[in-house]
Coordinates of C-alpha atoms and ligand atoms in Angstrom, one line a residue:
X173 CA 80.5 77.8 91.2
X174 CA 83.8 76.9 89.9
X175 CA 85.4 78.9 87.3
X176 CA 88.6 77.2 87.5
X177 CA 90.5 73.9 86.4
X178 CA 93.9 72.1 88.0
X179 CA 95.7 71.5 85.1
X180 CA 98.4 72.7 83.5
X181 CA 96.6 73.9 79.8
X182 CA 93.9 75.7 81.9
X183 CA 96.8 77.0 84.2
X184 CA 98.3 78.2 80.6
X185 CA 95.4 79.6 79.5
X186 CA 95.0 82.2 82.4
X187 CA 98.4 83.5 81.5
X188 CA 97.7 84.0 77.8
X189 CA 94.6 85.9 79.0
X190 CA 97.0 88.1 81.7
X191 CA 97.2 91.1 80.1
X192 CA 100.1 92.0 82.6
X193 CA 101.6 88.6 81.2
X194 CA 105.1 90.5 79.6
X195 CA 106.1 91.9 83.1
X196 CA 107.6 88.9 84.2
X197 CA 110.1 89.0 82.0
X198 CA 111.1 92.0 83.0
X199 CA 112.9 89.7 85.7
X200 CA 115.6 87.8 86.9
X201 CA 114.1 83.9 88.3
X202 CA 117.1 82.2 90.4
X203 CA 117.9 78.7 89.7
X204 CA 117.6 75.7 91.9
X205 CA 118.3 72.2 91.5
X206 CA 119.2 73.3 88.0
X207 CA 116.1 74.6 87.3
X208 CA 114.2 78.1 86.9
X209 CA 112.5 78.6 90.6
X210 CA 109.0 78.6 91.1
X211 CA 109.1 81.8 93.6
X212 CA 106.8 82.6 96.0
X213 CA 108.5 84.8 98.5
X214 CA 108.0 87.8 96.7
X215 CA 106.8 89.4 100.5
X216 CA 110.1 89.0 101.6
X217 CA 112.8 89.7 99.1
X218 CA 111.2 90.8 95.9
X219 CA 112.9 89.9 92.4
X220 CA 115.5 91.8 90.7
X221 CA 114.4 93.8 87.6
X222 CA 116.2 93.4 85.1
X223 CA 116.7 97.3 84.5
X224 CA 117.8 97.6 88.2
X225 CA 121.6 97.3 86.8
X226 CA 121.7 100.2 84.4
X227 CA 120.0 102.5 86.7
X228 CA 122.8 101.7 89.5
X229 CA 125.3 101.7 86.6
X230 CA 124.2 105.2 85.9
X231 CA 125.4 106.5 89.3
X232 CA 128.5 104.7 89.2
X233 CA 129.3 106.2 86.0
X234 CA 128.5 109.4 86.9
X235 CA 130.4 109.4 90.1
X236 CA 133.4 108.1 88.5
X237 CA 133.1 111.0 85.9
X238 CA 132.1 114.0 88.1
X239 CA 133.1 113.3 91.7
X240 CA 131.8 115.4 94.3
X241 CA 130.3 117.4 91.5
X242 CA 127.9 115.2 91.0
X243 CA 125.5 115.9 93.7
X244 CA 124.6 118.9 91.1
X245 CA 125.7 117.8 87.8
X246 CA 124.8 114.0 87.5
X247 CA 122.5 112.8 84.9
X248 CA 119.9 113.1 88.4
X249 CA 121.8 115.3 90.6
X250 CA 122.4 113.4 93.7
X251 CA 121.5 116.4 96.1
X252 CA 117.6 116.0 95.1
X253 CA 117.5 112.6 94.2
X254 CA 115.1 112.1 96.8
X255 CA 112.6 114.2 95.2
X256 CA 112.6 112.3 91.8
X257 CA 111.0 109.2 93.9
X258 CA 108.2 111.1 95.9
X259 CA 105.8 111.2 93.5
X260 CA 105.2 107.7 92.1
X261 CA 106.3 106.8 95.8
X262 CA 103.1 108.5 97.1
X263 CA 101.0 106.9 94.7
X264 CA 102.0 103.4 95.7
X265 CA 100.7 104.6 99.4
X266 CA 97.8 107.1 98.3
X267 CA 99.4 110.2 99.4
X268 CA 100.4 114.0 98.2
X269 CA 104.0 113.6 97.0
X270 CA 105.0 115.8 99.7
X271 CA 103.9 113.4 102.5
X272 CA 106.1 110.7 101.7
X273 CA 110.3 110.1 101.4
X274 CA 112.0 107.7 100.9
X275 CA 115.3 107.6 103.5
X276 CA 116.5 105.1 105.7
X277 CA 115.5 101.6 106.7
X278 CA 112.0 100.4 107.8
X279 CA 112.7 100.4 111.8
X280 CA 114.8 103.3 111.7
X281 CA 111.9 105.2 110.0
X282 CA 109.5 103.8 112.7
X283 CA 111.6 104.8 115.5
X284 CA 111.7 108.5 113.8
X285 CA 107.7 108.8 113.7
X286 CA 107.2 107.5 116.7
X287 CA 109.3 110.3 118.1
X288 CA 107.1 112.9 116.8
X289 CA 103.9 110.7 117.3
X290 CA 104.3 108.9 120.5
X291 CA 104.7 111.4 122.8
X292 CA 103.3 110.0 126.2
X293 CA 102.0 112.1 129.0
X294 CA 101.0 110.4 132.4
X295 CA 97.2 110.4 131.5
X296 CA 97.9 108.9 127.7
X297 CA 101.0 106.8 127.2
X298 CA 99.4 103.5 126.0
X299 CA 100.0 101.8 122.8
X300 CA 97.5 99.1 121.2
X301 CA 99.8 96.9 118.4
X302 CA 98.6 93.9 117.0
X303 CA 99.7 90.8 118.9
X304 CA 102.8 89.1 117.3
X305 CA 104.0 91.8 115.2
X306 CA 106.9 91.8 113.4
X307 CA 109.8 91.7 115.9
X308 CA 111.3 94.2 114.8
X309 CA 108.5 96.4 115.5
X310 CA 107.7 94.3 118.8
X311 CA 111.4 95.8 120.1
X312 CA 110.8 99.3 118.6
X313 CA 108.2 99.9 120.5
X314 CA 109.0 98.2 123.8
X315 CA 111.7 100.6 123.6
X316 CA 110.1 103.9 122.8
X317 CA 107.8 102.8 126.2
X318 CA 110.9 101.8 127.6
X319 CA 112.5 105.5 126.6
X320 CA 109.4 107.5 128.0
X321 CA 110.2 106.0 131.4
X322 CA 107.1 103.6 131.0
X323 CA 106.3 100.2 131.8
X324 CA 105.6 97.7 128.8
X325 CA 103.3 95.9 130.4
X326 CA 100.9 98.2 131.6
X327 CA 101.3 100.8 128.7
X328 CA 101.3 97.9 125.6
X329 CA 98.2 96.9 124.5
X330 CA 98.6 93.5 122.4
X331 CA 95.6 92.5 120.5
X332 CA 95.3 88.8 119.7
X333 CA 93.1 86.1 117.3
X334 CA 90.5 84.8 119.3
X335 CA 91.1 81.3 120.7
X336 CA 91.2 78.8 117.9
X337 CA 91.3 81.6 115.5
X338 CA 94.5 82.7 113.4
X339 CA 93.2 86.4 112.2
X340 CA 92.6 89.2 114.4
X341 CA 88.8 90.5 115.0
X342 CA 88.4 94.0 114.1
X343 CA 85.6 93.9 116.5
X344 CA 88.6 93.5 119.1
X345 CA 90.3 96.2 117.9
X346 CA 87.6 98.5 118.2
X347 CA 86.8 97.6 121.5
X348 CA 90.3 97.7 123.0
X349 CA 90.6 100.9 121.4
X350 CA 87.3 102.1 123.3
X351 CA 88.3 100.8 126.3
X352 CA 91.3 102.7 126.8
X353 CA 90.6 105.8 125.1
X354 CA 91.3 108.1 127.8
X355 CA 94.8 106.5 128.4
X356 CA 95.5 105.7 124.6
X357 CA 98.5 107.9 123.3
X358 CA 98.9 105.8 119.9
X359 CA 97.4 102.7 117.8
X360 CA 100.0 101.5 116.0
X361 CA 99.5 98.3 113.6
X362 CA 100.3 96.9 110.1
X363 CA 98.2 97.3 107.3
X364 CA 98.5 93.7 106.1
X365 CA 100.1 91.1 108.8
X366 CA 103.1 89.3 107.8
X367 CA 102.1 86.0 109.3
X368 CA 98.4 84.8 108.4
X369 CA 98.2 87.8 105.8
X370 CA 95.3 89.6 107.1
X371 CA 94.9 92.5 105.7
X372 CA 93.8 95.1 108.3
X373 CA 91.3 98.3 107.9
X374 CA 93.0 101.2 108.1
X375 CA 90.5 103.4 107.4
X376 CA 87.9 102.4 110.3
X377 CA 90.9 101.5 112.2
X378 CA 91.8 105.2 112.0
X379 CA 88.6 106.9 112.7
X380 CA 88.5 104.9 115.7
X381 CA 91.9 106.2 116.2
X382 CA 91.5 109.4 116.1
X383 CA 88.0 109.6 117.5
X384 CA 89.4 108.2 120.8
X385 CA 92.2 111.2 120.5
X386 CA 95.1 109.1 120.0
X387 CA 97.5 108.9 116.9
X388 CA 97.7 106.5 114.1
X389 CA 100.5 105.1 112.7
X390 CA 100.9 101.7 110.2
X391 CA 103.7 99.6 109.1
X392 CA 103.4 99.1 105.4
X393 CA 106.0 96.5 105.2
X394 CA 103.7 94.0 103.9
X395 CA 101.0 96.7 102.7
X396 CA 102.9 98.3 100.1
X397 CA 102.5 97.9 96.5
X398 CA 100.5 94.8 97.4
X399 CA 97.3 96.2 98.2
X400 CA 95.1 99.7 97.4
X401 CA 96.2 102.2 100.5
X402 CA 95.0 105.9 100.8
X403 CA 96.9 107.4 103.5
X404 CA 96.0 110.7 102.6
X405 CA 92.2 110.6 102.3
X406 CA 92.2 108.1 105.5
X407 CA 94.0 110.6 107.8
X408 CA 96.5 108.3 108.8
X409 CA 99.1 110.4 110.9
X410 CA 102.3 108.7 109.9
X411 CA 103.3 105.5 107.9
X412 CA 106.2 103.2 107.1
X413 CA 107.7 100.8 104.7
X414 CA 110.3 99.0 103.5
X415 CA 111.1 98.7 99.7
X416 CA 112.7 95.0 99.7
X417 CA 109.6 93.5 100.0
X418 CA 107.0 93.5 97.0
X419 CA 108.5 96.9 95.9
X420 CA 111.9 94.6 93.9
X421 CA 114.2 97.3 95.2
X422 CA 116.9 95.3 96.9
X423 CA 117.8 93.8 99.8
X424 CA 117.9 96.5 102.7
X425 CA 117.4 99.2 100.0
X426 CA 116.3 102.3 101.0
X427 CA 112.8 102.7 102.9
X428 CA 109.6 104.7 102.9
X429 CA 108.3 107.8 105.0
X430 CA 105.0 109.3 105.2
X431 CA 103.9 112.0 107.3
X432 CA 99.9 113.4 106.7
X433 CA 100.6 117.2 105.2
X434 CA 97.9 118.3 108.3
X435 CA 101.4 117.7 110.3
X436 CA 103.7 119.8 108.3
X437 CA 103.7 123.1 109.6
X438 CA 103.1 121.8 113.6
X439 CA 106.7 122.1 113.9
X440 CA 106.6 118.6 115.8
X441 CA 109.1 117.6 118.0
X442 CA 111.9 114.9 116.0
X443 CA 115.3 113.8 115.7
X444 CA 116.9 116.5 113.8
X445 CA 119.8 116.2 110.7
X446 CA 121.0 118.6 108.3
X447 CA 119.3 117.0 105.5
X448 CA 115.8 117.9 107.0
X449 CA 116.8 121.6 107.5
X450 CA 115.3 124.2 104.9
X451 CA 117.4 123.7 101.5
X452 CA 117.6 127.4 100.8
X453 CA 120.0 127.8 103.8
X454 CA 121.2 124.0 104.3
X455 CA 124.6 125.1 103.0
X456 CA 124.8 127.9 104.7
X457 CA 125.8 125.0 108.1
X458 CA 124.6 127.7 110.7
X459 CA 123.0 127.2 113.7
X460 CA 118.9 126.7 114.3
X461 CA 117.5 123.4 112.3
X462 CA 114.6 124.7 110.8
X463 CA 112.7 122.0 109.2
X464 CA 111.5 121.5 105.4
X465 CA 107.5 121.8 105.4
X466 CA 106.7 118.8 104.2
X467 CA 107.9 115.2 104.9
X468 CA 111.0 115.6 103.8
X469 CA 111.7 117.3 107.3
X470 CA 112.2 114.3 108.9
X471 CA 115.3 113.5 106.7
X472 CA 118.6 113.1 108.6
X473 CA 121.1 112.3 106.1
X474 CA 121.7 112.7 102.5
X475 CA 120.4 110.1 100.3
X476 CA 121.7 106.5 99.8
X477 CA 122.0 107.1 96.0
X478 CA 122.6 103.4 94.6
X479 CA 119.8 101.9 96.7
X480 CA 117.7 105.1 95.5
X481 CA 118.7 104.4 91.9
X482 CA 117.3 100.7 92.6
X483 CA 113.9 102.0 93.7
X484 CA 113.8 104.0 90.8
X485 CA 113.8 101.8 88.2
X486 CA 111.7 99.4 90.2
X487 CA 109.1 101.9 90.8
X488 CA 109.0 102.8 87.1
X489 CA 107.8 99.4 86.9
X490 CA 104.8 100.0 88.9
X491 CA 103.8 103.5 87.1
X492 CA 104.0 100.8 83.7
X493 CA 101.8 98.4 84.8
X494 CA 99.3 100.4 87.3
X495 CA 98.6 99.6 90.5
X496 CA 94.9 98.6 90.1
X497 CA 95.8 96.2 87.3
X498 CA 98.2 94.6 89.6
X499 CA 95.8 94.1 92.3
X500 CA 93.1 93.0 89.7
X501 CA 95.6 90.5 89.0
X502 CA 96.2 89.8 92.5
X503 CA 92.8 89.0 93.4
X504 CA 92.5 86.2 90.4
X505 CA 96.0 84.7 91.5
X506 CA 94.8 84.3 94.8
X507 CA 91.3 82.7 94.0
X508 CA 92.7 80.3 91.5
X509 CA 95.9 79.4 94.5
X510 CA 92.8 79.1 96.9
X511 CA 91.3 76.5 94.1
X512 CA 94.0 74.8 93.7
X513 CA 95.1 74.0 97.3
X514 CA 91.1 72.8 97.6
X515 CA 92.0 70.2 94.6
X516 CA 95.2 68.9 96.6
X517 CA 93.2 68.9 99.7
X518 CA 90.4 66.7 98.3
X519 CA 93.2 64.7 95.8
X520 CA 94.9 63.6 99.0
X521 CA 91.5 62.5 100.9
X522 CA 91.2 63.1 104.1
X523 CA 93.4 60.3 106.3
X524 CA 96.5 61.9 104.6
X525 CA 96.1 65.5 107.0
X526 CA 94.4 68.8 105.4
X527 CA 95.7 72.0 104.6
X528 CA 93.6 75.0 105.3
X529 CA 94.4 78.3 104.2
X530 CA 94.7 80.6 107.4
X531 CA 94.5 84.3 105.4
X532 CA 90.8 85.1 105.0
X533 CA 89.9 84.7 101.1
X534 CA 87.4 85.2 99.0
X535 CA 85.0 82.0 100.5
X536 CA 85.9 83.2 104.1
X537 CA 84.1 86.1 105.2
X538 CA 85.0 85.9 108.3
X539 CA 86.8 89.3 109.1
X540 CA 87.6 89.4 105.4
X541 CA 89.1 92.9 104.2
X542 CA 90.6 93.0 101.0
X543 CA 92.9 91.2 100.2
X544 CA 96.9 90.7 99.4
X545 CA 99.2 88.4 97.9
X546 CA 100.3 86.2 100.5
X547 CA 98.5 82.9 101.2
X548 CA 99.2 81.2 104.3
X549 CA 98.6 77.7 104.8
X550 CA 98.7 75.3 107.8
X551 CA 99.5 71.8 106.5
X552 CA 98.4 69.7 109.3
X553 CA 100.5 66.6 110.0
X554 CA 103.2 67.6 108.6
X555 CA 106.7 69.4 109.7
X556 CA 109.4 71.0 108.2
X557 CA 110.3 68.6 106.0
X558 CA 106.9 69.9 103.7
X559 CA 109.2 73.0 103.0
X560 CA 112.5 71.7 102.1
X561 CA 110.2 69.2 100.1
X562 CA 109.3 72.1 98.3
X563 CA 112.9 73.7 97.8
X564 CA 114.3 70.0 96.9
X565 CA 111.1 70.5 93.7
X566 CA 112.7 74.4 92.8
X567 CA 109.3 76.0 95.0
X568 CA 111.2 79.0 97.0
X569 CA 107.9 79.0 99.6
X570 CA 108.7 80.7 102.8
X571 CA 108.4 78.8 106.4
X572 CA 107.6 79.7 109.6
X573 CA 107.3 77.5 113.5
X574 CA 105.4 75.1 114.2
X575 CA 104.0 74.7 110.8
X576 CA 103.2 77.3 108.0
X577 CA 104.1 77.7 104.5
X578 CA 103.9 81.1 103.3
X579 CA 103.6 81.6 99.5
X580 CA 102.9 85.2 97.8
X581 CA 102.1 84.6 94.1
X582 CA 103.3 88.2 93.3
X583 CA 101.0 89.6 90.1
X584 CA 104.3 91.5 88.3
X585 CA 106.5 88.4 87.8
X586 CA 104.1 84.8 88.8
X587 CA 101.7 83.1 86.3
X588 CA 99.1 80.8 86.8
X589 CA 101.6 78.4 85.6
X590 CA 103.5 78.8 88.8
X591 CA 100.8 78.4 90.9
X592 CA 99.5 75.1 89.1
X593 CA 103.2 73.8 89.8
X594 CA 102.9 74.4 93.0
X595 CA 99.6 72.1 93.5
X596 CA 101.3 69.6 91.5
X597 CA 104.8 69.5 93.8
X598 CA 102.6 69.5 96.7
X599 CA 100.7 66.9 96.0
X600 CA 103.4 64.6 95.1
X601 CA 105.5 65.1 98.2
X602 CA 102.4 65.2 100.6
X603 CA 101.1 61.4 99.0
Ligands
LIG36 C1 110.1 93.1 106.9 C2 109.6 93.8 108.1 C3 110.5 94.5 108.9 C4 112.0 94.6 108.6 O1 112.5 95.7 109.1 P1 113.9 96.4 108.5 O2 114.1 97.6 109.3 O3 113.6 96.6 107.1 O4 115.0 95.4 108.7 C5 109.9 95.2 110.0 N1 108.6 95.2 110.2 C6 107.7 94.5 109.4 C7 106.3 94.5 109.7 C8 108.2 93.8 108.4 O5 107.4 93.0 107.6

């Protein structure tokens, strides 16, 4: 049955009834073509809050006025600003505060877990990844294998969509995963993928994991603040994120860590720095890195303050409006972006080409797990020229070879509005 209308007083409507309605304008839109943007590419470069400025502006102030004193006598003393972040930080992945930090970038991060989690011997030194991950994680772990004095081929363990298909089957997962389970050193995968969307399950994904005695570690790029995660209850060995994405903090601002606290006191091998080492002693600058109990441990360096003070206020954003609201929210954005791309579809009849949503939704069961932002659509028959369609009408979409549109109606700063627009744009330049 259908709940919803395409047009633009219905569209209207569901805003006025979006109780999480005022957190857009807690925003910055960019303009195009002289006009406010429609912008859907929230899982790539979130928005700017607006309060992002006075929280850098704060550090700025406060390094101009107390120098290297700051580090202890800023307004948030720079020498555990860190700390201020972990706990709304570790509710955004479900974890104890002191399994996640926030240091680094995203690949760097990876490359530092895998350290202490990939640790092939010559019985178990496979990986199993999903098949077109992100590149960047493609090349991080290529090179870990690469590092261990293994061979890619033999030791990386791609799962792919079934022919025809565009989602991975967890069934294939499993199986791979039982398959090599005396060889398998780590499953390593996202949690939602940044192409078709899926969103993956971590939890089975990890008891299968574990029971096969390997490791498990996700990449929460896409995952985080976009959909419910409980890396703590799940038992997920290690995790990773970036905070550009639909965490608003900036582009390459500062990145997440989490390590499970069963790992804390294992004294597990890892690339050292001094901003890892116990902070009762750290200034003492002798000799013997001995490592802070929790996941601050893995810290190399001291903090990237201005990025920090970025994610602050953007995560203050989150504690505001609640995660579960936002993915309430979520789920109603998506169902009414999946109704509307239906109307086009059936508007445009069926000589002009189809669009079909590849990210399983609500009416696709098929391998459906939850569910994220980011719909991914094919539109058949048609090329680039769709997107830049798009961006001549003010729609920042996002576009990837040979011929998907991303868009990720974000529940913090897009309406319904935004979402009707979109169905209207698109059906006037696909006609
Ligand atoms: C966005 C993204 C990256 C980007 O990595 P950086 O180190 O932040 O440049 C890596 N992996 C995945 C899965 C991503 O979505």
């Amino acid at each position: 049955m259908n709940i919803f209308n395409n047009n633009i007083d219905f569209a209207k409507q569901l805003d006025a009834n979006d109780s999480l309605q005022s957190f857009r304008d807690k925003f910055y839109f960019p303009h195009l073509h002289g006009r406010q943007a429609v912008y859907f590419t929230g899982n790539s470069l979130g928005l700017q809050p607006k309060s992002t400025q006075d929280a850098i502006l704060t550090e700025l102030e406060d390094w101009a006025n107390y120098g290297v004193e700051g580090h202890f006598h800023a307004r948030n003393p720079w020498y555990s600003y860190h700390e201020l972040l972990n706990q709304s930080a570790a509710r955004i992945v479900g974890a104890e505060p002191s399994e996640v930090v926030m240091m680094n970038q995203l690949t760097v991060n990876l490359h530092l877990l895998m350290v202490s989690f990939y640790r092939p011997t010559k019985q178990r030194y496979k990986i199993i990844c999903e098949a077109k991950a992100f590149p960047s994680d493609q090349y991080a772990i290529e090179s870990q294998v690469k590092w261990h004095g293994f061979d890619p081929e033999s030791a990386i363990i791609e799962i792919s969509p079934r022919a025809g298909e565009h989602c991975i089957s967890h069934e294939d997962i499993y199986t791979a995963i039982q398959e090599n389970k005396d060889e398998l050193a780590l499953v390593l995968f996202g949690g939602v993928n940044y192409y078709s969307g899926q969103v993956f399950d971590m939890q089975t994904i990890t008891e299968k994991a574990h029971d096969a005695g390997a490791c498990i570690g996700f990449d929460l790029a896409h995952a985080a603040g976009n959909i419910n995660i409980l890396l703590h209850d799940w038992q997920v060995d290690f995790a990773c994120w970036c905070s550009y994405k639909y965490l608003n903090s900036g582009p390459g601002s500062v990145a997440g860590a989490f390590v499970h606290e069963k790992h804390h006191k294992e004294h597990l091998p890892r690339l050292a720095g001094w901003w890892g080492h116990d902070k009762s002693t750290r200034f003492k600058m002798e000799k013997g890195f001995n490592p802070i109990p929790t996941a601050e441990g893995w810290q190399l360096s001291n903090a990237p303050i201005f990025s920090m003070a970025a994610h602050k206020a953007s995560l203050a954003i989150f504690e505001e409006a609640g995660l579960e609201n936002l993915i309430a929210k979520s789920k109603v954005l998506k169902a009414f972006t999946e109704f509307i791309v239906a109307d086009v579809n059936a508007q445009l009849g069926k000589d002009k080409g189809t669009l079909e949503i590849i990210t399983p939704m609500n009416d696709r069961p098929a391998d459906y797990f939850g569910s994220g932002c980011q719909v991914s659509i094919i539109a058949h028959g048609y090329g680039k020229k769709l997107f830049e369609d798009l961006l001549l009408n003010s729609v920042i979409a996002d576009w990837r070879e040979p011929n998907v549109i991303r868009i990720a109606p974000v529940p913090l700063y897009n309406s319904f509005e935004d979402i009707y627009l979109f169905g209207e744009v698109l059906l006037k330049i696909m006609k």
